[in-house]
Amino acid sequence: MRLNPVSDNSDLFLLSIRKIINDILLKEMKSMEDINTIALVSSFDEDGSGDIADYISYEFSDNGDKTILISLKEESSGCNLKNKVREASADGIIKTGNLNLDYLSLDNLKRTSEFVINKESVKSLLNKLKEKYKRIIIDTSPLEENLSGFIAAISADGAYFVCNSKSNRGSMIHKYYSDLKDIGANVFGVIFNNAGKRIVRKIYKMDGRKHG
Amino acid sequence: MNEISKKYIKLFFSRIWLLALLMAVSAGATYFAYKNSFEPIYEARIKMMIAINDKYANEVNIFDSIRSSQMAVVDVSQIASSEEVLSGVEKECGISQHVLENSITINAIPNSRIIEASIQTYSPELALMLLQSLDKNLYAKLQEIDGITYKVLNRPYADATPINSNEYLIFTGLAVLGGIFLGGLINIVIGESVLVNKSITPFDGFFENENILPVPASKKAKVEGVKL
């Protein structure tokens, strides 16, 4: 993949996504186990887990890993891939323009297999997909809406908790995060979406404006 | 109270020493500035009750008499501040009519026959002298106008304490509030700046010990090579 930095911000954004990928790969190396399924869990719709999930999927697929992005959102309009799909296979999986990247929406799952979100069905789906895909990225509904985020988080190998750093609902975010840990989800980290550039540079220890 | 309000209230009082310092500086500066430029104002007052002459009062009933006196109050108010009366005061005291016009306040108490007159100057003696002169000239003028007279209820007197002696307390109080407000604003500005520059974890450091991965806004991000 080549980065096309239309602005310093986009450059920084994509580098931040790469940092998340590196974080996953590092964890994989440390644990000596594959991390196939990763859930992105957010508290509210405004947290923007959809974009993060999209770009993580792009990045993995671009690295050559066969990847599928699953959207467990009731309305998957937030996913950029939705409007750019070609055709769905019998199992509801949609091929994207990228050879290594497929997409599966909750709508298609329901249409093809009368899928209901619960711990067993999600685990079963993930086990089935693991046979075909190396990376399974799960974008979930906000925790304030339903339990799909909790279910995906405990069913996946690990989860990232996405929150909008400009949110003014800190106390609720604290609560959902605590709940996520309490149910035993393997939380890899917290993604502060919409973070200030200075904070991004500071945490990733980037100097100057040229990166990558 | 929402999170933002709590945050700004916390920031406002985050540096109490700054609030105290600005409060003390502004209060002190105001006090000394006011003290240096302070000009005391003294006031002399007189209270009069207007009446119409007995010879007319005998010819009308008591209600008409009171009504006539109340109407006369307005007349007397105008006469007291008329050029003829003020010129008499000017001659006696040597204070120009223009200055007198600005110093004299004539207040007719509604629905009564009482008039309060006051004069404000920078000296209690002068205020009293002017008021006595006004009383004298007004009385002389009313003598010329048949049928109206007045009785003095309170003899002219002047307070030895300036009427604006408490002003410095009010201004100093306002300066104290201003100092607190300014200090609070500075605290918010500094606090916001520190938060932007230093805080790597929003939400009051709740996630400080977690693996933090910030991602900036993504609206303009484009990836080349992914053709959907």
Tab-separated table of C-alpha atoms in Angstrom:
chain	number	residue	atom	x	y	z
A	1	MET	CA	0.000	0.000	0.000
A	2	ARG	CA	1.205	3.467	-0.800
A	3	LEU	CA	0.068	6.314	1.307
A	4	ASN	CA	-1.402	9.238	-0.519
A	5	PRO	CA	-1.171	12.023	1.995
A	6	VAL	CA	-3.649	14.597	0.732
A	7	SER	CA	-3.000	16.420	3.934
A	8	ASP	CA	-0.785	16.129	6.945
A	9	ASN	CA	-3.841	14.906	8.822
A	10	SER	CA	-4.502	12.010	6.482
A	11	ASP	CA	-0.840	11.068	6.650
A	12	LEU	CA	-1.027	11.043	10.414
A	13	PHE	CA	-4.297	9.134	10.375
A	14	LEU	CA	-2.908	6.331	8.244
A	15	LEU	CA	0.222	6.156	10.326
A	16	SER	CA	-1.940	5.856	13.417
A	17	ILE	CA	-3.769	2.955	11.795
A	18	ARG	CA	-0.410	1.334	11.115
A	19	LYS	CA	0.449	1.760	14.780
A	20	ILE	CA	-2.677	-0.212	15.653
A	21	ILE	CA	-1.660	-2.935	13.180
A	22	ASN	CA	1.832	-2.975	14.699
A	23	ASP	CA	0.289	-3.217	18.155
A	24	ILE	CA	-1.638	-6.321	17.063
A	25	LEU	CA	1.393	-7.880	15.389
A	26	LEU	CA	3.539	-7.192	18.447
A	27	LYS	CA	0.980	-8.825	20.711
A	28	GLU	CA	0.934	-11.779	18.362
A	29	MET	CA	4.704	-12.111	18.594
A	30	LYS	CA	4.703	-11.786	22.358
A	31	SER	CA	1.974	-14.365	22.913
A	32	MET	CA	3.260	-16.670	20.166
A	33	GLU	CA	-0.370	-17.163	19.166
A	34	ASP	CA	-2.274	-15.950	16.166
A	35	ILE	CA	-4.651	-13.089	16.652
A	36	ASN	CA	-7.270	-13.747	14.031
A	37	THR	CA	-10.348	-12.029	15.332
A	38	ILE	CA	-10.357	-8.448	16.512
A	39	ALA	CA	-13.449	-6.600	17.678
A	40	LEU	CA	-13.771	-2.846	17.665
A	41	VAL	CA	-16.091	-1.781	20.425
A	42	SER	CA	-17.380	1.706	21.055
A	43	SER	CA	-19.763	3.316	23.496
A	44	PHE	CA	-21.578	5.675	21.130
A	45	ASP	CA	-22.130	6.100	17.424
A	46	GLU	CA	-20.071	9.308	17.471
A	47	ASP	CA	-16.961	7.346	18.496
A	48	GLY	CA	-16.374	6.366	14.880
A	49	SER	CA	-15.330	2.746	15.215
A	50	GLY	CA	-16.526	2.128	11.627
A	51	ASP	CA	-13.760	4.159	10.002
A	52	ILE	CA	-11.105	2.577	12.176
A	53	ALA	CA	-12.404	-0.906	11.328
A	54	ASP	CA	-12.395	-0.073	7.605
A	55	TYR	CA	-8.824	1.125	7.611
A	56	ILE	CA	-7.510	-1.692	9.796
A	57	SER	CA	-9.089	-4.107	7.324
A	58	TYR	CA	-7.507	-2.265	4.372
A	59	GLU	CA	-4.134	-2.348	6.048
A	60	PHE	CA	-4.232	-6.068	6.849
A	61	SER	CA	-5.454	-6.935	3.364
A	62	ASP	CA	-2.758	-4.770	1.852
A	63	ASN	CA	-0.182	-6.648	3.921
A	64	GLY	CA	-1.316	-9.758	2.126
A	65	ASP	CA	-3.494	-11.212	4.861
A	66	LYS	CA	-6.814	-12.565	3.689
A	67	THR	CA	-9.165	-10.314	5.630
A	68	ILE	CA	-12.869	-9.961	6.198
A	69	LEU	CA	-14.642	-7.059	7.772
A	70	ILE	CA	-17.813	-7.987	9.607
A	71	SER	CA	-20.256	-5.291	10.527
A	72	LEU	CA	-22.553	-6.253	13.371
A	73	LYS	CA	-24.271	-2.898	13.195
A	74	GLU	CA	-28.009	-2.945	12.702
A	75	GLU	CA	-27.611	-0.329	10.006
A	76	SER	CA	-24.280	-0.767	8.324
A	77	SER	CA	-24.486	2.517	6.426
A	78	GLY	CA	-21.521	3.713	8.468
A	79	CYS	CA	-19.232	1.298	6.673
A	80	ASN	CA	-17.475	2.755	3.653
A	81	LEU	CA	-17.492	-0.602	1.894
A	82	LYS	CA	-21.262	-0.908	1.824
A	83	ASN	CA	-21.860	1.331	-1.139
A	84	LYS	CA	-18.939	-0.045	-3.109
A	85	VAL	CA	-19.679	-3.764	-3.089
A	86	ARG	CA	-19.923	-5.882	-6.183
A	87	GLU	CA	-21.966	-8.984	-5.486
A	88	ALA	CA	-22.648	-11.177	-2.489
A	89	SER	CA	-21.950	-14.898	-2.450
A	90	ALA	CA	-24.455	-17.422	-1.171
A	91	ASP	CA	-23.206	-17.034	2.390
A	92	GLY	CA	-23.663	-13.270	2.213
A	93	ILE	CA	-19.975	-12.418	1.906
A	94	ILE	CA	-19.270	-9.568	-0.443
A	95	LYS	CA	-16.151	-9.256	-2.564
A	96	THR	CA	-14.562	-5.847	-2.548
A	97	GLY	CA	-12.256	-4.316	-5.131
A	98	ASN	CA	-9.340	-5.472	-3.040
A	99	LEU	CA	-8.424	-9.075	-3.681
A	100	ASN	CA	-7.686	-9.848	-0.044
A	101	LEU	CA	-10.579	-8.002	1.495
A	102	ASP	CA	-14.157	-9.216	1.867
A	103	TYR	CA	-17.079	-7.765	3.680
A	104	LEU	CA	-19.967	-9.252	5.597
A	105	SER	CA	-22.829	-7.198	6.921
A	106	LEU	CA	-25.376	-8.091	9.571
A	107	ASP	CA	-28.115	-7.541	6.998
A	108	ASN	CA	-26.621	-10.200	4.732
A	109	LEU	CA	-26.043	-12.558	7.650
A	110	LYS	CA	-29.673	-12.294	8.636
A	111	ARG	CA	-30.796	-12.711	5.037
A	112	THR	CA	-28.755	-15.823	4.351
A	113	SER	CA	-28.785	-17.697	7.643
A	114	GLU	CA	-31.356	-16.092	9.926
A	115	PHE	CA	-28.461	-15.007	12.070
A	116	VAL	CA	-29.185	-13.845	15.613
A	117	ILE	CA	-26.498	-12.134	17.629
A	118	ASN	CA	-25.556	-14.175	20.666
A	119	LYS	CA	-22.364	-15.614	22.078
A	120	GLU	CA	-22.762	-19.022	20.431
A	121	SER	CA	-23.742	-17.769	16.989
A	122	VAL	CA	-20.936	-15.216	16.877
A	123	LYS	CA	-18.341	-17.765	18.015
A	124	SER	CA	-19.621	-20.266	15.489
A	125	LEU	CA	-19.477	-17.656	12.728
A	126	LEU	CA	-15.948	-16.657	13.669
A	127	ASN	CA	-14.754	-20.279	13.795
A	128	LYS	CA	-16.203	-20.833	10.355
A	129	LEU	CA	-14.583	-17.714	8.930
A	130	LYS	CA	-11.217	-18.499	10.530
A	131	GLU	CA	-10.867	-21.398	8.100
A	132	LYS	CA	-10.867	-18.993	5.196
A	133	TYR	CA	-9.531	-15.703	6.572
A	134	LYS	CA	-6.423	-14.865	8.497
A	135	ARG	CA	-7.849	-11.633	9.881
A	136	ILE	CA	-11.423	-11.049	10.927
A	137	ILE	CA	-12.229	-7.488	11.929
A	138	ILE	CA	-15.548	-7.012	13.679
A	139	ASP	CA	-17.206	-3.622	13.800
A	140	THR	CA	-19.961	-3.563	16.383
A	141	SER	CA	-22.948	-1.469	17.342
A	142	PRO	CA	-22.322	1.104	20.043
A	143	LEU	CA	-22.621	-0.386	23.520
A	144	GLU	CA	-25.369	2.086	24.350
A	145	GLU	CA	-27.546	0.487	21.636
A	146	ASN	CA	-27.192	-3.250	22.160
A	147	LEU	CA	-24.949	-6.042	23.436
A	148	SER	CA	-23.278	-6.915	20.129
A	149	GLY	CA	-20.117	-5.106	21.208
A	150	PHE	CA	-19.832	-7.110	24.435
A	151	ILE	CA	-20.578	-10.380	22.615
A	152	ALA	CA	-18.046	-9.672	19.876
A	153	ALA	CA	-15.429	-8.604	22.419
A	154	ILE	CA	-15.609	-11.844	24.419
A	155	SER	CA	-15.896	-13.984	21.283
A	156	ALA	CA	-12.897	-12.439	19.551
A	157	ASP	CA	-9.230	-12.995	20.342
A	158	GLY	CA	-9.094	-9.418	21.497
A	159	ALA	CA	-10.868	-6.103	21.351
A	160	TYR	CA	-10.014	-2.455	21.014
A	161	PHE	CA	-12.197	0.017	22.845
A	162	VAL	CA	-12.789	3.016	20.570
A	163	CYS	CA	-13.820	6.330	22.026
A	164	ASN	CA	-14.086	9.821	20.662
A	165	SER	CA	-11.523	11.866	22.553
A	166	LYS	CA	-13.713	14.955	22.157
A	167	SER	CA	-16.702	13.237	23.765
A	168	ASN	CA	-18.297	14.901	26.757
A	169	ARG	CA	-19.821	11.672	28.032
A	170	GLY	CA	-16.749	10.540	29.918
A	171	SER	CA	-18.583	8.933	32.805
A	172	MET	CA	-20.572	6.658	30.474
A	173	ILE	CA	-17.402	5.773	28.576
A	174	HIS	CA	-15.767	4.830	31.891
A	175	LYS	CA	-18.748	2.638	32.717
A	176	TYR	CA	-18.836	0.801	29.389
A	177	TYR	CA	-15.097	0.226	29.512
A	178	SER	CA	-15.336	-1.179	33.046
A	179	ASP	CA	-18.223	-3.409	31.947
A	180	LEU	CA	-16.152	-4.654	29.033
A	181	LYS	CA	-13.319	-5.650	31.354
A	182	ASP	CA	-15.693	-7.120	33.925
A	183	ILE	CA	-17.189	-9.587	31.437
A	184	GLY	CA	-13.711	-10.874	30.693
A	185	ALA	CA	-13.033	-9.330	27.303
A	186	ASN	CA	-9.390	-9.332	26.282
A	187	VAL	CA	-9.006	-5.597	25.753
A	188	PHE	CA	-5.868	-4.888	23.738
A	189	GLY	CA	-6.074	-1.141	24.174
A	190	VAL	CA	-8.022	2.063	23.896
A	191	ILE	CA	-8.214	3.885	20.578
A	192	PHE	CA	-8.764	7.600	21.042
A	193	ASN	CA	-10.434	8.575	17.815
A	194	ASN	CA	-10.480	12.202	16.686
A	195	ALA	CA	-7.422	12.910	18.818
A	196	GLY	CA	-5.421	16.109	18.470
A	197	LYS	CA	-2.349	15.948	16.250
A	198	ARG	CA	-0.066	16.960	19.094
A	199	ILE	CA	-1.303	14.090	21.226
A	200	VAL	CA	-0.862	11.642	18.353
A	201	ARG	CA	2.708	12.820	17.736
A	202	LYS	CA	3.489	12.823	21.423
A	203	ILE	CA	2.279	9.278	22.076
A	204	TYR	CA	3.880	7.847	18.947
A	205	LYS	CA	6.952	9.970	19.583
A	206	MET	CA	6.895	11.530	16.141
A	207	ASP	CA	9.061	14.558	15.522
A	208	GLY	CA	8.437	17.215	12.883
A	209	ARG	CA	5.777	16.995	10.216
A	210	LYS	CA	7.231	14.342	7.929
A	211	HIS	CA	6.399	10.819	8.852
A	212	GLY	CA	6.586	7.389	7.315
B	1	MET	CA	-24.400	19.699	35.772
B	2	ASN	CA	-22.782	18.202	32.687
B	3	GLU	CA	-19.158	17.133	32.280
B	4	ILE	CA	-18.108	20.283	30.408
B	5	SER	CA	-19.486	22.578	33.126
B	6	LYS	CA	-17.730	20.525	35.797
B	7	LYS	CA	-14.499	20.652	33.840
B	8	TYR	CA	-14.581	24.432	33.423
B	9	ILE	CA	-15.549	25.055	37.048
B	10	LYS	CA	-12.625	22.879	38.100
B	11	LEU	CA	-10.305	24.767	35.746
B	12	PHE	CA	-11.659	28.146	36.929
B	13	PHE	CA	-10.591	27.427	40.515
B	14	SER	CA	-7.544	25.350	39.608
B	15	ARG	CA	-5.043	27.962	40.799
B	16	ILE	CA	-6.514	29.563	43.909
B	17	TRP	CA	-3.309	31.521	44.489
B	18	LEU	CA	-3.789	33.238	41.117
B	19	LEU	CA	-7.351	34.206	42.013
B	20	ALA	CA	-6.192	35.492	45.399
B	21	LEU	CA	-3.291	37.417	43.844
B	22	LEU	CA	-5.398	39.108	41.154
B	23	MET	CA	-8.125	39.774	43.676
B	24	ALA	CA	-5.669	41.469	46.061
B	25	VAL	CA	-3.903	43.421	43.286
B	26	SER	CA	-7.097	44.697	41.680
B	27	ALA	CA	-8.690	45.511	45.040
B	28	GLY	CA	-5.546	47.284	46.265
B	29	ALA	CA	-5.086	49.213	43.024
B	30	THR	CA	-8.712	50.294	43.005
B	31	TYR	CA	-8.615	51.318	46.647
B	32	PHE	CA	-5.500	53.466	46.290
B	33	ALA	CA	-6.555	54.928	42.938
B	34	TYR	CA	-9.919	55.824	44.375
B	35	LYS	CA	-8.464	57.214	47.562
B	36	ASN	CA	-6.129	59.525	45.625
B	37	SER	CA	-8.852	60.868	43.389
B	38	PHE	CA	-11.644	60.829	45.967
B	39	GLU	CA	-13.679	64.037	46.199
B	40	PRO	CA	-16.171	63.982	49.058
B	41	ILE	CA	-19.683	65.223	48.336
B	42	TYR	CA	-21.750	66.702	51.146
B	43	GLU	CA	-25.455	67.243	51.099
B	44	ALA	CA	-27.701	69.752	52.857
B	45	ARG	CA	-31.450	69.088	53.023
B	46	ILE	CA	-34.640	70.864	53.903
B	47	LYS	CA	-38.221	69.587	54.066
B	48	MET	CA	-41.172	71.927	53.544
B	49	MET	CA	-44.907	71.576	53.618
B	50	ILE	CA	-46.841	73.766	51.196
B	51	ALA	CA	-50.057	75.442	52.266
B	52	ILE	CA	-52.388	77.997	50.760
B	53	ASN	CA	-53.212	81.141	52.720
B	54	ASP	CA	-55.878	80.934	55.425
B	55	LYS	CA	-57.983	83.630	53.887
B	56	TYR	CA	-58.498	81.421	50.815
B	57	ALA	CA	-58.806	78.271	52.860
B	58	ASN	CA	-61.794	79.696	54.696
B	59	GLU	CA	-63.665	80.062	51.457
B	60	VAL	CA	-63.303	76.458	50.303
B	61	ASN	CA	-63.834	73.131	52.013
B	62	ILE	CA	-60.968	71.132	53.501
B	63	PHE	CA	-60.653	68.763	50.510
B	64	ASP	CA	-60.408	71.596	48.034
B	65	SER	CA	-57.840	73.193	50.292
B	66	ILE	CA	-55.654	70.040	50.328
B	67	ARG	CA	-56.085	69.610	46.592
B	68	SER	CA	-55.072	73.209	45.960
B	69	SER	CA	-52.027	72.798	48.193
B	70	GLN	CA	-50.968	69.655	46.323
B	71	MET	CA	-51.212	71.547	43.036
B	72	ALA	CA	-49.220	74.351	44.612
B	73	VAL	CA	-46.416	71.877	45.371
B	74	VAL	CA	-45.689	71.637	41.664
B	75	ASP	CA	-45.692	75.400	41.368
B	76	VAL	CA	-43.316	75.806	44.291
B	77	SER	CA	-40.972	73.164	42.851
B	78	GLN	CA	-40.739	75.158	39.648
B	79	ILE	CA	-40.361	78.468	41.466
B	80	ALA	CA	-37.570	77.088	43.691
B	81	SER	CA	-35.483	76.264	40.653
B	82	SER	CA	-36.482	79.386	38.730
B	83	GLU	CA	-33.958	81.916	37.504
B	84	GLU	CA	-35.206	84.626	39.844
B	85	VAL	CA	-34.722	82.520	42.987
B	86	LEU	CA	-31.384	81.124	41.846
B	87	SER	CA	-30.104	84.579	40.896
B	88	GLY	CA	-30.846	85.682	44.464
B	89	VAL	CA	-28.791	82.736	45.771
B	90	GLU	CA	-26.035	83.593	43.287
B	91	LYS	CA	-25.867	87.158	44.544
B	92	GLU	CA	-25.703	86.104	48.185
B	93	CYS	CA	-23.272	83.176	47.913
B	94	GLY	CA	-21.265	83.947	44.777
B	95	ILE	CA	-22.018	80.597	43.132
B	96	SER	CA	-23.118	80.756	39.501
B	97	GLN	CA	-26.657	79.758	38.526
B	98	HIS	CA	-25.337	77.052	36.218
B	99	VAL	CA	-23.505	75.351	39.083
B	100	LEU	CA	-26.529	75.772	41.334
B	101	GLU	CA	-28.869	74.193	38.777
B	102	ASN	CA	-26.677	71.100	38.752
B	103	SER	CA	-26.361	70.992	42.533
B	104	ILE	CA	-29.979	71.485	43.576
B	105	THR	CA	-32.478	68.654	43.650
B	106	ILE	CA	-36.135	69.452	44.310
B	107	ASN	CA	-38.300	66.461	45.029
B	108	ALA	CA	-42.068	66.816	45.354
B	109	ILE	CA	-43.385	63.818	47.312
B	110	PRO	CA	-46.358	62.430	45.342
B	111	ASN	CA	-49.855	62.831	46.782
B	112	SER	CA	-48.629	65.056	49.561
B	113	ARG	CA	-47.902	68.685	50.138
B	114	ILE	CA	-44.295	68.062	51.028
B	115	ILE	CA	-41.251	69.152	49.111
B	116	GLU	CA	-37.701	68.022	49.827
B	117	ALA	CA	-34.898	70.217	48.573
B	118	SER	CA	-31.249	69.244	48.689
B	119	ILE	CA	-27.962	70.722	47.577
B	120	GLN	CA	-24.771	68.757	47.000
B	121	THR	CA	-21.362	70.419	47.096
B	122	TYR	CA	-17.800	69.626	48.123
B	123	SER	CA	-18.212	71.368	51.515
B	124	PRO	CA	-20.907	70.873	54.152
B	125	GLU	CA	-20.714	74.548	55.167
B	126	LEU	CA	-21.224	75.714	51.605
B	127	ALA	CA	-24.101	73.275	51.096
B	128	LEU	CA	-25.815	74.576	54.226
B	129	MET	CA	-25.222	78.198	53.250
B	130	LEU	CA	-26.667	77.650	49.780
B	131	LEU	CA	-29.708	75.870	51.153
B	132	GLN	CA	-30.378	78.611	53.687
B	133	SER	CA	-30.090	81.160	50.914
B	134	LEU	CA	-32.457	79.121	48.730
B	135	ASP	CA	-34.933	78.942	51.604
B	136	LYS	CA	-34.717	82.677	52.114
B	137	ASN	CA	-35.065	83.594	48.432
B	138	LEU	CA	-37.869	81.111	47.837
B	139	TYR	CA	-39.780	82.434	50.820
B	140	ALA	CA	-39.336	86.008	49.579
B	141	LYS	CA	-40.494	85.036	46.115
B	142	LEU	CA	-43.573	83.271	47.450
B	143	GLN	CA	-44.419	86.364	49.459
B	144	GLU	CA	-44.826	88.129	46.137
B	145	ILE	CA	-47.217	85.426	44.962
B	146	ASP	CA	-50.392	85.894	46.909
B	147	GLY	CA	-51.935	82.793	48.424
B	148	ILE	CA	-49.020	80.318	48.655
B	149	THR	CA	-46.813	79.785	51.638
B	150	TYR	CA	-44.879	76.947	53.245
B	151	LYS	CA	-43.852	75.694	56.612
B	152	VAL	CA	-40.406	74.282	57.186
B	153	LEU	CA	-40.681	70.757	58.609
B	154	ASN	CA	-36.952	70.129	58.935
B	155	ARG	CA	-34.635	73.064	59.318
B	156	PRO	CA	-31.807	73.108	56.743
B	157	TYR	CA	-29.041	70.800	57.881
B	158	ALA	CA	-25.955	69.219	56.385
B	159	ASP	CA	-24.312	65.915	57.271
B	160	ALA	CA	-20.685	66.066	58.259
B	161	THR	CA	-20.197	62.686	56.542
B	162	PRO	CA	-19.844	62.718	52.757
B	163	ILE	CA	-22.728	60.998	50.992
B	164	ASN	CA	-20.270	59.132	48.767
B	165	SER	CA	-18.114	57.841	51.621
B	166	ASN	CA	-19.117	54.197	50.930
B	167	GLU	CA	-18.377	54.358	47.215
B	168	TYR	CA	-14.850	53.028	47.653
B	169	LEU	CA	-16.258	49.892	49.279
B	170	ILE	CA	-18.508	49.280	46.278
B	171	PHE	CA	-15.697	49.864	43.771
B	172	THR	CA	-13.267	47.752	45.790
B	173	GLY	CA	-15.875	44.988	45.946
B	174	LEU	CA	-16.350	45.155	42.186
B	175	ALA	CA	-12.569	45.047	41.744
B	176	VAL	CA	-12.420	41.931	43.939
B	177	LEU	CA	-15.036	40.239	41.756
B	178	GLY	CA	-13.219	41.418	38.630
B	179	GLY	CA	-9.943	39.999	39.956
B	180	ILE	CA	-11.561	36.633	40.662
B	181	PHE	CA	-13.193	36.592	37.222
B	182	LEU	CA	-9.953	37.525	35.465
B	183	GLY	CA	-7.995	34.943	37.461
B	184	GLY	CA	-10.591	32.302	36.597
B	185	LEU	CA	-10.409	33.149	32.898
B	186	ILE	CA	-6.627	32.936	32.949
B	187	ASN	CA	-6.911	29.594	34.751
B	188	ILE	CA	-9.233	28.277	32.044
B	189	VAL	CA	-6.979	29.479	29.214
B	190	ILE	CA	-3.836	28.069	30.867
B	191	GLY	CA	-5.673	24.897	31.876
B	192	GLU	CA	-6.953	24.248	28.353
B	193	SER	CA	-3.519	24.867	26.921
B	194	VAL	CA	-1.918	22.503	29.435
B	195	LEU	CA	-4.555	19.873	28.706
B	196	VAL	CA	-3.890	20.114	24.979
B	197	ASN	CA	-0.132	20.011	25.412
B	198	LYS	CA	0.320	17.621	28.281
B	199	SER	CA	-2.680	15.402	28.692
B	200	ILE	CA	-2.421	12.315	26.586
B	201	THR	CA	-5.533	10.786	27.985
B	202	PRO	CA	-8.838	12.618	27.972
B	203	PHE	CA	-11.569	11.622	30.411
B	204	ASP	CA	-9.613	12.707	33.488
B	205	GLY	CA	-6.798	10.238	33.014
B	206	PHE	CA	-9.145	7.253	33.411
B	207	PHE	CA	-7.253	5.341	30.717
B	208	GLU	CA	-3.809	6.487	31.813
B	209	ASN	CA	-2.527	2.986	32.542
B	210	GLU	CA	-4.027	1.447	29.420
B	211	ASN	CA	-2.488	0.831	26.033
B	212	ILE	CA	-3.458	4.083	24.334
B	213	LEU	CA	-3.649	4.432	20.581
B	214	PRO	CA	-4.749	7.871	19.401
B	215	VAL	CA	-6.067	8.347	15.889
B	216	PRO	CA	-6.659	11.817	14.428
B	217	ALA	CA	-9.725	12.796	12.395
B	218	SER	CA	-9.998	10.619	9.317
B	219	LYS	CA	-12.135	12.624	6.899
B	220	LYS	CA	-9.377	13.378	4.404
B	221	ALA	CA	-7.503	10.120	4.625
B	222	LYS	CA	-7.132	8.358	1.277
B	223	VAL	CA	-5.532	5.059	0.536
B	224	GLU	CA	-4.037	4.485	-2.846
B	225	GLY	CA	-4.031	0.961	-4.113
B	226	VAL	CA	-7.374	-0.063	-2.684
B	227	LYS	CA	-9.852	-0.053	-5.520
B	228	LEU	CA	-13.343	-0.743	-4.387
